[in-house]
PDB file of C-alpha atoms in Angstrom:
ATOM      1  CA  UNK A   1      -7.163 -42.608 -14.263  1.00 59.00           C
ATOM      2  CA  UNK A   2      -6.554 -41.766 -17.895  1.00 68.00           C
ATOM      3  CA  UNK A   3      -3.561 -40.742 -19.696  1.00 67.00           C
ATOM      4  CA  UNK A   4      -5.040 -37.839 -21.077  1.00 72.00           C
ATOM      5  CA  UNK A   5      -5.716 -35.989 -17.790  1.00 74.00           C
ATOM      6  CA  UNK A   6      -4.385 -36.503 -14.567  1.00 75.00           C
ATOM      7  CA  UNK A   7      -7.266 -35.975 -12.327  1.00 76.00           C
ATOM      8  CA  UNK A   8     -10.177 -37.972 -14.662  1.00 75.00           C
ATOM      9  CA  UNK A   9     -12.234 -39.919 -12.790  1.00 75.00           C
ATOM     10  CA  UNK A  10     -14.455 -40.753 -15.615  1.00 79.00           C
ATOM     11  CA  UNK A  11     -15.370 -40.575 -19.334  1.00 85.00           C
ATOM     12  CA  UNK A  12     -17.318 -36.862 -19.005  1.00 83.00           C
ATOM     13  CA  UNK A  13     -13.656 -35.533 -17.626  1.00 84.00           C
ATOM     14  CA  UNK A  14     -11.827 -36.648 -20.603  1.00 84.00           C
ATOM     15  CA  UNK A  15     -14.532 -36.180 -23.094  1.00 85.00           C
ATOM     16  CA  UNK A  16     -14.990 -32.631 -21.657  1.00 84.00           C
ATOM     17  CA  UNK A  17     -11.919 -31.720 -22.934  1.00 85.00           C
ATOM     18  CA  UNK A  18     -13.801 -31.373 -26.085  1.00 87.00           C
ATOM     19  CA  UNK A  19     -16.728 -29.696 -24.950  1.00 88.00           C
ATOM     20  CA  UNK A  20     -18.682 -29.501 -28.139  1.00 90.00           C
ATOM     21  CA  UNK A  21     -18.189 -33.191 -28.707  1.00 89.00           C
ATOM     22  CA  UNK A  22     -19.281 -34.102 -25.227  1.00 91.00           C
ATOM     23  CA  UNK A  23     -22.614 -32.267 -26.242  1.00 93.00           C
ATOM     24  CA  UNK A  24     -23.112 -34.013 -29.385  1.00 93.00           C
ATOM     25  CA  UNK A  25     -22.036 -37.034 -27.981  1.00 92.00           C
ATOM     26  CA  UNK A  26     -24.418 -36.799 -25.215  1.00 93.00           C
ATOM     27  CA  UNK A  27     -27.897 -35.596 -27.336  1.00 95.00           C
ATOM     28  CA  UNK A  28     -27.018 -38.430 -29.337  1.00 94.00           C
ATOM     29  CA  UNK A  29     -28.163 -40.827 -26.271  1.00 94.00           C
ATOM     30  CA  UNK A  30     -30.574 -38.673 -25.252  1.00 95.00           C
ATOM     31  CA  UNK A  31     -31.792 -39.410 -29.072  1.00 96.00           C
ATOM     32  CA  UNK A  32     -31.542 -43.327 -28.582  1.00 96.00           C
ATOM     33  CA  UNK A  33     -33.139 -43.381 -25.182  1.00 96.00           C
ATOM     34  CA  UNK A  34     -35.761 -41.605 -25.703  1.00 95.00           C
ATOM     35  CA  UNK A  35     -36.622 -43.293 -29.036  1.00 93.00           C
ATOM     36  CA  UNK A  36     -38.727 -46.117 -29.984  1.00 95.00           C
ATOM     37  CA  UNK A  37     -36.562 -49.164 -28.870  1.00 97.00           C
ATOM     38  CA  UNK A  38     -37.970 -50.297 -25.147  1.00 98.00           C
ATOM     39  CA  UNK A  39     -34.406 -48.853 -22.927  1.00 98.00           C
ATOM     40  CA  UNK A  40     -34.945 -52.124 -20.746  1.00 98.00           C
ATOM     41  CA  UNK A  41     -33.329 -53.463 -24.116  1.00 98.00           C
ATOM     42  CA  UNK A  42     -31.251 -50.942 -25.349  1.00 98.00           C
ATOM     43  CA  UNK A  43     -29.479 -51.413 -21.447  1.00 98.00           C
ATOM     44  CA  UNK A  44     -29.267 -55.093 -21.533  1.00 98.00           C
ATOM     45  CA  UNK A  45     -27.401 -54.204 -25.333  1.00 98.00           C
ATOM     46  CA  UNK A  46     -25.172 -51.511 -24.013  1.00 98.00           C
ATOM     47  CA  UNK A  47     -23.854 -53.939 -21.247  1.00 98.00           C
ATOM     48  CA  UNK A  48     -23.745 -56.573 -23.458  1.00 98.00           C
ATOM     49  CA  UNK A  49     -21.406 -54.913 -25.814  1.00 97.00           C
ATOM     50  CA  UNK A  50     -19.536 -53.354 -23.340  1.00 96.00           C
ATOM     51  CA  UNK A  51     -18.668 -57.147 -21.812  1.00 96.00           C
ATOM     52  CA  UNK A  52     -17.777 -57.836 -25.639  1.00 96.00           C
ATOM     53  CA  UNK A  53     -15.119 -55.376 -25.848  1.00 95.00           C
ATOM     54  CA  UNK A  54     -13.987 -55.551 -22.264  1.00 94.00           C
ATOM     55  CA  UNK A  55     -15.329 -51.872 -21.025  1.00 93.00           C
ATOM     56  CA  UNK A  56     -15.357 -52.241 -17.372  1.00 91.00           C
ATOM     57  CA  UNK A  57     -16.269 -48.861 -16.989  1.00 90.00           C
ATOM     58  CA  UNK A  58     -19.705 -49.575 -18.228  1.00 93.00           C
ATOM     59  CA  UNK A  59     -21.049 -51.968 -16.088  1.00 93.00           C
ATOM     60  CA  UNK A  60     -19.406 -49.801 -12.859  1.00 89.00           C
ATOM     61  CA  UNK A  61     -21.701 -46.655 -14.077  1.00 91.00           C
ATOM     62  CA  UNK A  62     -25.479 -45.837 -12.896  1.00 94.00           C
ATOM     63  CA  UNK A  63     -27.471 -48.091 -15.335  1.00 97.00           C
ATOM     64  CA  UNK A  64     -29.489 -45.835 -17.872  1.00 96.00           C
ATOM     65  CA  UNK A  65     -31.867 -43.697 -16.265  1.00 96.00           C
ATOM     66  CA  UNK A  66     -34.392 -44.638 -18.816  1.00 97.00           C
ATOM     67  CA  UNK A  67     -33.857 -48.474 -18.455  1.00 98.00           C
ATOM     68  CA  UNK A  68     -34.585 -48.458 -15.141  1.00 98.00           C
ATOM     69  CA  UNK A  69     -37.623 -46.012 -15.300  1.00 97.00           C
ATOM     70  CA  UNK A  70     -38.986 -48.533 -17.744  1.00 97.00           C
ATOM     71  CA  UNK A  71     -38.477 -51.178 -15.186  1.00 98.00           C
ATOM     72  CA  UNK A  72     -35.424 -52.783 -15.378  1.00 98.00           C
ATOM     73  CA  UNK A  73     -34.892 -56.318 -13.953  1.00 97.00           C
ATOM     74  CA  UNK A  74     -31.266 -56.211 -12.351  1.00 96.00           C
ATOM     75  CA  UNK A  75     -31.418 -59.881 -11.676  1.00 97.00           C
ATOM     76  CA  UNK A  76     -31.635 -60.306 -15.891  1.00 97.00           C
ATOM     77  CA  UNK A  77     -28.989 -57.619 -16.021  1.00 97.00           C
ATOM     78  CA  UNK A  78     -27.081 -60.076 -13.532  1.00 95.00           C
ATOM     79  CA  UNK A  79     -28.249 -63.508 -15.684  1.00 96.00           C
ATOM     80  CA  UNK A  80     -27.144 -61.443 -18.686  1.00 97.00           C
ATOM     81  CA  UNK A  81     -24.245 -63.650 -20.417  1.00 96.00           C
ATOM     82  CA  UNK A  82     -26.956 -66.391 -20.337  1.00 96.00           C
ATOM     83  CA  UNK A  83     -29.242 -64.811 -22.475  1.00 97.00           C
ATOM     84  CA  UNK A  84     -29.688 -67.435 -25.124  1.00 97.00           C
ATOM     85  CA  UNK A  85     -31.575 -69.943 -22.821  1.00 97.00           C
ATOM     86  CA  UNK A  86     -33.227 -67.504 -19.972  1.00 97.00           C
ATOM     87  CA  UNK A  87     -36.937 -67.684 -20.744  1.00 96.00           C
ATOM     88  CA  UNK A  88     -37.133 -64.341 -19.280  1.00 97.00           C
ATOM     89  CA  UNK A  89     -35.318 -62.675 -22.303  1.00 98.00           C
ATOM     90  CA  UNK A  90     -38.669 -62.543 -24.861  1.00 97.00           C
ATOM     91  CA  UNK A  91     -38.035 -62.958 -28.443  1.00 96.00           C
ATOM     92  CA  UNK A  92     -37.672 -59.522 -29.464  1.00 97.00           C
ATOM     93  CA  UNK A  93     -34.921 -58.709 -26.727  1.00 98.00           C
ATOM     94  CA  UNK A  94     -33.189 -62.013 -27.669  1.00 97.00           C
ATOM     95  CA  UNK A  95     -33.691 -60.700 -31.501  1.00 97.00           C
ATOM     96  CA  UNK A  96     -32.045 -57.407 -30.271  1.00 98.00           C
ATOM     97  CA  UNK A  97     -28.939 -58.925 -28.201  1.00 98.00           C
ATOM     98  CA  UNK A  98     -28.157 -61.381 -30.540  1.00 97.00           C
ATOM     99  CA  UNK A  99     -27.998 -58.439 -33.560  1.00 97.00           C
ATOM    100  CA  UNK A 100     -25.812 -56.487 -31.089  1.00 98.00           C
ATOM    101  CA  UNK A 101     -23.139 -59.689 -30.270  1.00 97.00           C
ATOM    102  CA  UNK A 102     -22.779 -59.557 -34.388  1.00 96.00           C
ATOM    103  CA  UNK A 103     -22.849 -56.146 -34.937  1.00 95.00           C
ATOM    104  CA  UNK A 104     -19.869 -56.468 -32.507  1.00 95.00           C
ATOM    105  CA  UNK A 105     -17.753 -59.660 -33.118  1.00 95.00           C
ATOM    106  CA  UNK A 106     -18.243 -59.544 -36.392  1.00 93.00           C
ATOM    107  CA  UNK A 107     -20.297 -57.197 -38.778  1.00 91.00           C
ATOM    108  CA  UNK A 108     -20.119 -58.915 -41.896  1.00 90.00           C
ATOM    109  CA  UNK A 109     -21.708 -61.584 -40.744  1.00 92.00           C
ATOM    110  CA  UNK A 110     -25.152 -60.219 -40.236  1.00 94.00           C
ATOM    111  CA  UNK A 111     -27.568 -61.736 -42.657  1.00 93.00           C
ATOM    112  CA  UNK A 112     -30.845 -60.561 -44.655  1.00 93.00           C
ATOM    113  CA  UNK A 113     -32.679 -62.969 -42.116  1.00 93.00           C
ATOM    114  CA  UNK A 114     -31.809 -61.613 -38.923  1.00 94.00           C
ATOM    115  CA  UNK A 115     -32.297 -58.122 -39.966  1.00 95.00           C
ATOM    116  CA  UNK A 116     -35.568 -59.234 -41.536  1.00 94.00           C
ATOM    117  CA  UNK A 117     -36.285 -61.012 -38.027  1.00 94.00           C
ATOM    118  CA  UNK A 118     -35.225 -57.596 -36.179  1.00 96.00           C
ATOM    119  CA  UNK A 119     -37.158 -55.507 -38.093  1.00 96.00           C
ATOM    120  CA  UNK A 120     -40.315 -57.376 -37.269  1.00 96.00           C
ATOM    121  CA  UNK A 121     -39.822 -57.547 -33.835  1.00 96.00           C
ATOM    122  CA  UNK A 122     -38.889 -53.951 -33.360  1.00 97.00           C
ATOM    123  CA  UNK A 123     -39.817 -52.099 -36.521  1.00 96.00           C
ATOM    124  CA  UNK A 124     -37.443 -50.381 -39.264  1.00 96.00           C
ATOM    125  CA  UNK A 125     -37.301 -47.859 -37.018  1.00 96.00           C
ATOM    126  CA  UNK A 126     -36.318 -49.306 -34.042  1.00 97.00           C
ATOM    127  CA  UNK A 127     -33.520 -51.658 -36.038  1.00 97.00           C
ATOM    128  CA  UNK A 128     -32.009 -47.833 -37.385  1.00 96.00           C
ATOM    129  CA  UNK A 129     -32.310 -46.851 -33.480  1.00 97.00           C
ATOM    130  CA  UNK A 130     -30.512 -49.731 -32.075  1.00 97.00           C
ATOM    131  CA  UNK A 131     -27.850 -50.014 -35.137  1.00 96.00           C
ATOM    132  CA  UNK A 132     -26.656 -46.041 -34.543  1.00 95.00           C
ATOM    133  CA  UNK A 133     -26.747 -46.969 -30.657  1.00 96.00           C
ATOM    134  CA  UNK A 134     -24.566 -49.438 -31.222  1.00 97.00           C
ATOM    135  CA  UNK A 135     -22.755 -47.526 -33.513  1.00 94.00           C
ATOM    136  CA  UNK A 136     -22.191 -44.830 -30.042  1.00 94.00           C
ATOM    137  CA  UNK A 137     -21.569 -47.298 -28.016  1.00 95.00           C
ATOM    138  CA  UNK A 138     -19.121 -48.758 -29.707  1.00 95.00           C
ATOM    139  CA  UNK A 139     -17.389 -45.579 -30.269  1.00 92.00           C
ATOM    140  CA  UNK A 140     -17.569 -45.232 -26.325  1.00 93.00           C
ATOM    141  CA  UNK A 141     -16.521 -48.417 -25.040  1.00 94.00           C
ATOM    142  CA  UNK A 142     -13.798 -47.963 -27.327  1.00 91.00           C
ATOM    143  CA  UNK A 143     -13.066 -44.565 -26.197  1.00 90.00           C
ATOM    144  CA  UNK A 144     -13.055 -46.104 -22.404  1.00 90.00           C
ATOM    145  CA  UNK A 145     -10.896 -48.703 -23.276  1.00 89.00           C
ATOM    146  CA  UNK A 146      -7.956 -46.571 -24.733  1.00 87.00           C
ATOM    147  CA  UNK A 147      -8.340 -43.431 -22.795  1.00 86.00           C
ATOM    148  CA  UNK A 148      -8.952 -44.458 -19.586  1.00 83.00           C
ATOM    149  CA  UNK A 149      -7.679 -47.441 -18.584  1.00 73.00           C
ATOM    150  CA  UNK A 150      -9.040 -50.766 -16.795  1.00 70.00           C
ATOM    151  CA  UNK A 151     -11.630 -49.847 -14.684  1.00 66.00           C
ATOM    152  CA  UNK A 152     -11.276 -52.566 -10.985  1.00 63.00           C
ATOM    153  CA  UNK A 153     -14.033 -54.964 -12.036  1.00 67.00           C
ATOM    154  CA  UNK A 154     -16.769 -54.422  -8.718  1.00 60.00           C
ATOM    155  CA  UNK A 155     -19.801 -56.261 -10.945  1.00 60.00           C
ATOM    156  CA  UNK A 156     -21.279 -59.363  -9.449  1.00 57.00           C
ATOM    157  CA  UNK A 157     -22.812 -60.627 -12.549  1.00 62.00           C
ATOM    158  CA  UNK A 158     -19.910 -62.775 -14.164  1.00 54.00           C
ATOM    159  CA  UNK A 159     -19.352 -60.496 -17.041  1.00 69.00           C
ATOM    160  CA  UNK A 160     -15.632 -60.186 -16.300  1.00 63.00           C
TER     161      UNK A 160
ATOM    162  CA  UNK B   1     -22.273 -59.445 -47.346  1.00 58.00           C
ATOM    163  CA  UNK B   2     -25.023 -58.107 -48.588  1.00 64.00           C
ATOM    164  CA  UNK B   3     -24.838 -55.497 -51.631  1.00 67.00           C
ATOM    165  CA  UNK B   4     -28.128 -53.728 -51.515  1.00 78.00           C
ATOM    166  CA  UNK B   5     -29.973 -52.162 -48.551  1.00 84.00           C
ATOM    167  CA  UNK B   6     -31.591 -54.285 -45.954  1.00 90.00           C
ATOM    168  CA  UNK B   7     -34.395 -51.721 -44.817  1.00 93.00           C
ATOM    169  CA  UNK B   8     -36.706 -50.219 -47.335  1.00 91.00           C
ATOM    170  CA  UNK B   9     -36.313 -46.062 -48.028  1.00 94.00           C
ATOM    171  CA  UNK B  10     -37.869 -44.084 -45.663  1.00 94.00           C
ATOM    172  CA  UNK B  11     -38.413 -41.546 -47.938  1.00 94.00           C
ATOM    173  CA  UNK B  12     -41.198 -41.694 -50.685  1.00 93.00           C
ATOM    174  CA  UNK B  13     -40.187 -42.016 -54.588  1.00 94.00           C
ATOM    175  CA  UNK B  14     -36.781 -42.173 -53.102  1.00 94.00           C
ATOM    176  CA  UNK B  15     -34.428 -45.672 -53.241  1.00 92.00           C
ATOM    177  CA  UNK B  16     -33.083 -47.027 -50.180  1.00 91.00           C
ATOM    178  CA  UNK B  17     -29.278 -45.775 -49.268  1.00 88.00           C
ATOM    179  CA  UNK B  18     -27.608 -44.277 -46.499  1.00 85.00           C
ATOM    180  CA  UNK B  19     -29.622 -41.107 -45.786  1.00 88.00           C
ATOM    181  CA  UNK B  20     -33.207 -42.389 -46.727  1.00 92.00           C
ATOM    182  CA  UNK B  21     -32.979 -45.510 -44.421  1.00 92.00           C
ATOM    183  CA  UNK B  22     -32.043 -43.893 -41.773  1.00 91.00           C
ATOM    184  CA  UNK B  23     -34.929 -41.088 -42.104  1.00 93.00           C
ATOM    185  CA  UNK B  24     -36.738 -44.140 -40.439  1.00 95.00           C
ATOM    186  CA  UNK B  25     -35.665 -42.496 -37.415  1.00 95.00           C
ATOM    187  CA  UNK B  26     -35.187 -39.094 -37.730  1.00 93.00           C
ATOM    188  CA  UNK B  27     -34.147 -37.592 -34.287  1.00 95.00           C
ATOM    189  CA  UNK B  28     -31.319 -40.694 -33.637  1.00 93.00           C
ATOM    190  CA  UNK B  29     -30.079 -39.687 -37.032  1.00 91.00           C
ATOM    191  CA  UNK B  30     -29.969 -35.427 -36.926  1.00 94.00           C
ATOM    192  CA  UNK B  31     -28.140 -36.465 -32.865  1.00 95.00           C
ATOM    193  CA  UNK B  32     -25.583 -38.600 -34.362  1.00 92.00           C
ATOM    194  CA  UNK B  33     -25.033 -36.739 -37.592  1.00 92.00           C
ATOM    195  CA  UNK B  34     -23.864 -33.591 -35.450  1.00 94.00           C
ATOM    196  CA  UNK B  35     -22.223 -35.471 -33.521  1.00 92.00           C
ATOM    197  CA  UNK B  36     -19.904 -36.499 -37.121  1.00 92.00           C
ATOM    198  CA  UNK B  37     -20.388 -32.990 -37.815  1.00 94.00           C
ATOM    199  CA  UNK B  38     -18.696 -31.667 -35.024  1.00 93.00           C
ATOM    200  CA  UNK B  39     -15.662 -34.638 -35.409  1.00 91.00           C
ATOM    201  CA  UNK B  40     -15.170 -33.062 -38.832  1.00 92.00           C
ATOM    202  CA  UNK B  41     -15.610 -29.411 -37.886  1.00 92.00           C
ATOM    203  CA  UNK B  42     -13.578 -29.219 -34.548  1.00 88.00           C
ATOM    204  CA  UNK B  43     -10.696 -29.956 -33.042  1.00 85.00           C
ATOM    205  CA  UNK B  44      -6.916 -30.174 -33.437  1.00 87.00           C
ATOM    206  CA  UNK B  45      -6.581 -32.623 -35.636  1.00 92.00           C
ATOM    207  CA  UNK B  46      -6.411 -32.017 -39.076  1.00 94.00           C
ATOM    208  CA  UNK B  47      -8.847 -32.556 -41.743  1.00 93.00           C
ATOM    209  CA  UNK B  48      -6.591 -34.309 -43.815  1.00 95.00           C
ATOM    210  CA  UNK B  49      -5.558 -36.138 -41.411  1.00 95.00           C
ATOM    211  CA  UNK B  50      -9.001 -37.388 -39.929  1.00 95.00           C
ATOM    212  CA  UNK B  51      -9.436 -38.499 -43.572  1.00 95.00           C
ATOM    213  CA  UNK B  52      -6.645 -40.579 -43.956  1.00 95.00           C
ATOM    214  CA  UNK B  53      -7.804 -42.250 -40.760  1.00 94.00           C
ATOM    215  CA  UNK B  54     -11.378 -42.837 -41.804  1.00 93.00           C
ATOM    216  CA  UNK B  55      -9.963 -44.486 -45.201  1.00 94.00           C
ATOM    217  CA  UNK B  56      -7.808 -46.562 -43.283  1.00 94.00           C
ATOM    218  CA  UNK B  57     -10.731 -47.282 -40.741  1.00 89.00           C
ATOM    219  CA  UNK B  58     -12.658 -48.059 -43.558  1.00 89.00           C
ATOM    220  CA  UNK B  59     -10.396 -50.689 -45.401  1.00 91.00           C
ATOM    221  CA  UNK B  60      -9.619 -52.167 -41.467  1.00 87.00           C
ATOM    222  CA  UNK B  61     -12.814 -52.541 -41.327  1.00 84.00           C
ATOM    223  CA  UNK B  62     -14.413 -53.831 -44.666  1.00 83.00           C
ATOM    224  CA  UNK B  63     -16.826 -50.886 -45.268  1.00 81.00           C
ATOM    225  CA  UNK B  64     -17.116 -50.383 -48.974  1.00 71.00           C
ATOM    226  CA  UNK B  65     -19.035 -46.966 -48.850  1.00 63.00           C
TER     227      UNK B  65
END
């Protein structure tokens, strides 16, 4: 499965090969879900980013433990590419996704407004929160991508 | 682009940069900061090295810091 070790079957295999780095990298989720951004949105984010950059192996993973705890909807997770017109996506989630498609596709493009708009709906705190988690993320969907391979796409949602 | 901080300092009497905005959230930034620490600490790769690439990250990527 990756080209880094012959019997990976997923990113904690390969990123175990650096054992102190698979610590840090995990307290730093354990940081982000446990913080103060709701994890229904953080989720919806994470697999939103992950479609962005083509990680497969995201969306074929256990959702976040925390997202679902908090209730997650896995029909929104499945209406997720329609986000922009899905009344069931509140303002602040929208807010959150939308920061997360330009923190993605392109960075430079994030305005005073919209981080003015995110902060409101979510607090400073929560926009430092969600910027380092996408930050991680992006570092691990990157990290999927070039160390181990295509996942086979088994989603029903569309995303791929 | 914007030139100046979009959050406010977390920190009293201090100005907004790097460090102080993120003290809004303390625990997200100690994780991810050992996290770097460890990137820099560890591993085969030399420092040197790792440098080069975050320069070269950097200019791929825009970031003036």
């Amino acid at each position: 499965m990756s080209w880094l070790l012959d019997d990976a079957t997923c990113r904690d295999d390969v990123l175990g090969m650096h054992e102190g780095l698979a610590a840090d990298h995990g307290k730093v989720f354990d940081a982000v879900w446990a913080g103060c951004v709701d994890a229904r949105i953080l989720e919806f984010c994470r697999l939103r980013t992950a479609t962005l950059l083509g990680n497969t192996h995201a969306w074929n993973e256990p959702r976040s433990a925390a997202a679902v705890a908090a209730g997650l909807d896995e029909q929104m997770v499945e209406s997720l590419a329609q986000w922009p017109t899905d009344d069931r996506f509140d303002a602040a989630t929208k807010s959150c996704i939308a920061f997360a498609e330009q923190y993605v596709i392109d960075i430079h493009g994030v305005t005073d407004e919209q981080v003015h708009d995110l902060a409101t709906a979510i607090g400073n705190d929560g926009v430092v929160t969600l910027t380092t988690a996408l930050a991680a993320w992006e570092i691990t969907h990157r990290f999927d991508n070039s160390l181990l391979g295509t996942a086979p796409t088994n989603d029903s949602t569309g995303a791929f | 682009m914007a030139t100046t901080p979009r959050l406010v300092s977390a920190v009293d009497g201090k100005a907004p940069d790097i460090r102080t905005v993120l003290a809004h959230s303390p625990e997200v930034r100690a994780a991810f900061n050992n996290m770097y620490a460890t990137l820099w600490s560890a591993g085969e790769v030399p420092a040197d090295v790792k440098e080069l690439v975050r320069l070269r990250n950097a200019t791929q990527t825009g970031c003036g810091l």
